[in-house]
Coordinates of C-alpha atoms in Angstrom, one line a residue:
X419 CA 68.4 68.3 154.6
X420 CA 68.7 72.0 153.9
X421 CA 72.3 71.5 152.8
X422 CA 71.4 68.8 150.3
X423 CA 68.7 71.0 148.8
X424 CA 71.1 73.9 148.5
X425 CA 73.7 71.7 146.8
X426 CA 71.1 70.4 144.3
X427 CA 70.1 74.0 143.6
X428 CA 73.6 75.0 142.9
X429 CA 74.1 72.0 140.6
X430 CA 70.8 72.9 138.7
X431 CA 71.9 76.5 138.3
X432 CA 75.3 75.4 137.1
X433 CA 73.7 73.1 134.5
X434 CA 71.4 75.8 133.3
X435 CA 74.4 78.2 132.9
X436 CA 76.4 75.6 131.0
X437 CA 73.4 74.9 128.6
X438 CA 72.8 78.6 128.0
X439 CA 76.5 79.2 127.4
X440 CA 76.8 76.2 125.1
X441 CA 73.7 77.2 123.1
X442 CA 74.9 80.8 122.7
X443 CA 78.3 79.7 121.6
X444 CA 76.8 77.3 119.0
X445 CA 74.6 80.0 117.6
X446 CA 77.4 82.5 117.5
X447 CA 79.8 80.0 115.8
X448 CA 77.1 79.0 113.3
X449 CA 76.4 82.6 112.4
X450 CA 80.2 83.3 112.1
X451 CA 80.7 80.2 109.9
X452 CA 77.7 81.2 107.7
X453 CA 79.3 84.6 107.1
X454 CA 82.8 83.2 106.6
X455 CA 81.5 80.8 103.9
X456 CA 80.9 83.7 101.5
X457 CA 84.1 85.6 102.4
X458 CA 86.4 85.2 99.5
X459 CA 89.4 86.3 101.5
X460 CA 89.6 82.9 103.2
X461 CA 89.9 81.2 99.8
X462 CA 92.5 83.7 98.5
X463 CA 94.8 83.2 101.5
X464 CA 94.4 79.5 101.5
X465 CA 95.1 79.0 97.8
X466 CA 98.2 81.2 97.8
X467 CA 99.6 80.5 101.3
X468 CA 103.3 81.0 101.3
X469 CA 103.4 82.8 97.9
X470 CA 103.8 86.4 97.1
X471 CA 100.6 87.4 95.4
X472 CA 99.0 90.8 95.0
X473 CA 95.5 91.7 93.9
X474 CA 94.8 95.3 92.9
X475 CA 91.3 96.4 93.6
X476 CA 89.6 99.8 92.9
X477 CA 86.4 101.1 94.4
X478 CA 83.7 103.8 93.7
X479 CA 84.2 104.2 90.0
X480 CA 84.1 104.4 87.1
X481 CA 85.0 108.0 86.7
X482 CA 85.8 110.1 83.6
X483 CA 89.2 111.3 84.6
X484 CA 90.8 108.9 87.1
X485 CA 89.7 105.4 85.8
X486 CA 91.2 105.8 82.2
X487 CA 94.6 106.9 83.8
X488 CA 94.5 103.9 86.1
X489 CA 93.8 101.7 83.1
X490 CA 96.8 103.2 81.3
X491 CA 99.1 102.2 84.2
X492 CA 97.7 98.7 84.4
X493 CA 98.1 98.2 80.6
X494 CA 101.7 99.5 80.9
X495 CA 102.5 96.7 83.3
X496 CA 100.2 94.1 81.8
X497 CA 98.2 93.7 85.0
X498 CA 94.6 92.6 85.4
X499 CA 92.8 94.2 88.3
X500 CA 89.3 94.1 89.9
X501 CA 87.0 97.2 89.8
X502 CA 84.2 97.3 92.3
X503 CA 81.8 99.7 90.6
X504 CA 78.9 101.8 91.8
X505 CA 75.7 101.5 89.7
X506 CA 75.2 105.2 89.8
X507 CA 78.7 105.8 88.4
X508 CA 78.2 103.2 85.7
X509 CA 75.0 105.0 84.6
X510 CA 77.0 108.2 84.4
X511 CA 80.1 106.7 82.6
X512 CA 79.0 103.6 80.6
X513 CA 81.8 104.2 78.1
X514 CA 84.5 104.0 80.9
X515 CA 83.0 100.7 82.2
X516 CA 83.4 99.4 78.7
X517 CA 87.0 100.3 78.8
X518 CA 87.5 98.4 82.0
X519 CA 85.8 95.3 80.5
X520 CA 87.7 95.5 77.2
X521 CA 90.9 95.8 79.2
X522 CA 90.3 92.3 80.6
X523 CA 89.6 93.4 84.1
X524 CA 87.2 91.8 86.6
X525 CA 84.1 93.8 87.5
X526 CA 82.7 93.5 91.0
X527 CA 79.5 95.0 92.6
X528 CA 79.8 97.9 95.1
X529 CA 76.1 98.7 95.4
X530 CA 74.3 101.5 93.5
X531 CA 74.8 104.7 95.4
X532 CA 77.2 104.0 98.4
X533 CA 74.6 105.3 100.8
X534 CA 75.1 102.8 103.7
X535 CA 71.9 103.8 105.5
X536 CA 69.8 102.7 102.6
X537 CA 71.9 99.8 101.4
X538 CA 72.0 98.1 104.8
X539 CA 68.5 99.0 105.8
X540 CA 67.1 95.5 105.2
X541 CA 67.8 92.4 103.2
X542 CA 65.4 93.1 100.4
X543 CA 66.7 96.6 99.8
X544 CA 70.3 95.2 99.9
X545 CA 69.5 92.7 97.2
X546 CA 67.6 95.2 95.1
X547 CA 70.7 97.6 95.1
X548 CA 73.0 94.8 93.9
X549 CA 70.5 93.7 91.2
X550 CA 70.0 97.3 90.2
X551 CA 73.8 97.7 89.8
X552 CA 74.0 94.5 87.8
X553 CA 71.3 95.8 85.4
X554 CA 73.3 99.1 85.0
X555 CA 76.4 97.0 84.1
X556 CA 74.5 94.9 81.6
X557 CA 73.1 98.0 79.9
X558 CA 76.5 99.6 79.7
X559 CA 78.2 96.5 78.3
X560 CA 75.2 95.4 76.3
X561 CA 75.6 91.9 77.7
X562 CA 72.2 90.7 78.8
X563 CA 73.4 87.8 81.0
X564 CA 76.3 89.5 82.7
X565 CA 76.7 88.5 86.4
X566 CA 79.1 90.1 88.9
X567 CA 79.3 87.3 91.5
X568 CA 81.6 89.4 93.8
X569 CA 80.6 92.2 96.1
X570 CA 82.5 94.6 98.3
X571 CA 80.7 96.3 101.2
X572 CA 80.9 100.1 101.1
X573 CA 83.2 101.0 104.0
X574 CA 84.1 97.3 104.3
X575 CA 82.5 94.4 106.0
X576 CA 85.1 94.6 108.8
X577 CA 84.0 98.2 109.7
X578 CA 82.0 98.3 113.0
X579 CA 79.5 100.8 111.3
X580 CA 76.2 99.0 110.6
X581 CA 77.9 95.8 111.7
X582 CA 74.7 93.9 112.7
X583 CA 72.9 94.9 109.4
X584 CA 76.0 93.9 107.4
X585 CA 75.9 90.5 109.0
X586 CA 72.4 90.0 107.8
X587 CA 73.3 91.2 104.3
X588 CA 76.3 88.9 104.2
X589 CA 74.2 85.8 105.0
X590 CA 71.9 86.8 102.1
X591 CA 74.7 86.8 99.5
X592 CA 74.8 83.0 98.8
X593 CA 71.1 83.2 97.9
X594 CA 72.0 85.4 94.9
X595 CA 75.2 83.5 94.1
X596 CA 77.5 86.1 95.5
X597 CA 80.7 86.2 97.6
X598 CA 82.3 89.3 99.2
X599 CA 85.8 90.4 99.9
X600 CA 87.4 93.2 102.0
X601 CA 91.1 94.1 101.8
X602 CA 94.2 93.8 103.9
X603 CA 96.3 96.7 102.5
X604 CA 95.5 100.2 101.4
X605 CA 96.7 103.7 100.5
X606 CA 94.0 105.8 102.2
X607 CA 93.5 107.6 98.9
X608 CA 89.9 108.3 99.7
X609 CA 90.2 109.2 103.3
X610 CA 92.0 112.5 103.2
X611 CA 94.1 114.6 100.9
X612 CA 97.6 113.1 101.0
X613 CA 100.9 113.6 99.2
X614 CA 102.0 110.9 96.9
X615 CA 104.8 109.9 99.3
X616 CA 102.4 109.8 102.3
X617 CA 99.9 107.6 100.5
X618 CA 102.7 105.3 99.4
X619 CA 104.1 105.1 102.9
X620 CA 100.7 104.0 104.2
X621 CA 100.6 101.3 101.7
X622 CA 104.0 100.0 102.7
X623 CA 103.0 100.1 106.4
X624 CA 99.7 98.2 105.8
X625 CA 101.3 95.6 103.5
X626 CA 104.4 94.9 105.7
X627 CA 104.8 91.2 106.6
X628 CA 102.0 89.9 104.3
X629 CA 102.6 87.5 101.5
X630 CA 99.1 87.7 100.0
X631 CA 97.8 91.2 99.5
X632 CA 94.3 92.4 98.5
X633 CA 95.0 96.1 98.0
X634 CA 92.3 98.8 98.2
X635 CA 92.5 101.9 96.0
X636 CA 89.9 104.1 94.5
X637 CA 89.3 105.3 91.0
X638 CA 86.6 107.9 91.9
X639 CA 89.2 110.8 92.0
X640 CA 87.5 112.5 95.0
X641 CA 90.7 113.4 96.8
X642 CA 93.9 112.0 95.4
X643 CA 95.6 111.0 92.2
X644 CA 95.4 107.3 92.7
X645 CA 97.2 106.5 89.4
X646 CA 100.5 108.1 90.7
X647 CA 100.7 106.0 93.9
X648 CA 99.5 103.0 91.9
X649 CA 102.6 103.0 89.7
X650 CA 104.8 103.4 92.8
X651 CA 103.0 100.5 94.4
X652 CA 103.4 98.2 91.4
X653 CA 107.1 98.9 91.1
X654 CA 107.6 98.3 94.8
X655 CA 105.8 95.0 94.7
X656 CA 107.7 93.8 91.6
X657 CA 111.0 94.6 93.3
X658 CA 109.8 92.5 96.3
X659 CA 109.0 89.6 94.0
X660 CA 105.2 89.7 94.0
X661 CA 103.1 88.4 91.2
X662 CA 99.9 90.2 90.3
X663 CA 96.6 88.3 89.8
X664 CA 92.9 88.9 89.2
X665 CA 90.2 87.8 91.6
X666 CA 88.3 86.5 88.5
X667 CA 90.2 83.3 88.7
X668 CA 88.2 82.3 91.8
X669 CA 85.1 82.2 89.7
X670 CA 86.5 80.4 86.6
X671 CA 85.8 77.0 88.2
X672 CA 82.1 77.7 88.0
X673 CA 82.2 78.3 84.3
X674 CA 84.4 75.2 83.8
X675 CA 81.9 73.1 85.7
X676 CA 79.0 74.4 83.6
X677 CA 81.0 73.7 80.4
X678 CA 81.6 70.1 81.4
X679 CA 78.0 69.6 82.4
X680 CA 76.8 71.1 79.1
X681 CA 79.2 68.9 77.2
X682 CA 77.9 65.7 79.0
X683 CA 74.4 66.6 78.1
X684 CA 75.3 67.1 74.5
X685 CA 76.9 63.7 74.2
X686 CA 80.5 64.9 74.6
X687 CA 80.2 67.9 72.3
X688 CA 82.1 70.9 73.5
X689 CA 81.0 74.5 73.6
X690 CA 83.4 77.5 73.6
X691 CA 82.7 80.9 75.2

């Protein structure tokens, strides 16, 4: 009798363990999928799987000195890039932001001040910072309905710093029609003072064996001359057979959809941007 009761107890404990484990796994998987759904990196890699494609991205600008020189290099090679701007830097250099926009580059949101302890403090503060940055961009460009749609987490979403808070913030992005993207290659131009050769070698090491590259650089000018290693990077990738593209193309479908919808409502009449 005692043996039967003991066996039943073991079975019940086992069932409870399985239920708890399965529930935890489901919750974790749901949370992970929810975060992945607004991570643009998945779409980028899926669309260009097997192709040699490079996306140049610049964080922490715009700045008076470095950004114009970066733009000169990009114009020289006829490349469109993505600039993740800080609202504070936009307020300080609205004319430089206009140069980025007029050059045909895509503008992403990097928060207002790059102060992680404030940005990730809570969901409402996070949204307010993004919206404040958008307003700064609208004022600088004098475009009242400008929307960024793409965000990059300061220090990266992948970084373990403030990870739980960033998870909460990432899940809030779809509610304001945003996606986010990190990077898979870099030059460490904002980490420490480096020689041009050292920075370029870091890029080659972090890009090795990857067909699709989302390259992180900075146009803030805090430590290194990004525009020098930028030219080295471009020439290196061109020699390797890479094609350069802008992240803006992943948001063109939204405009196209609205255009078709508007046309249908107007009885087939078209409207041009």
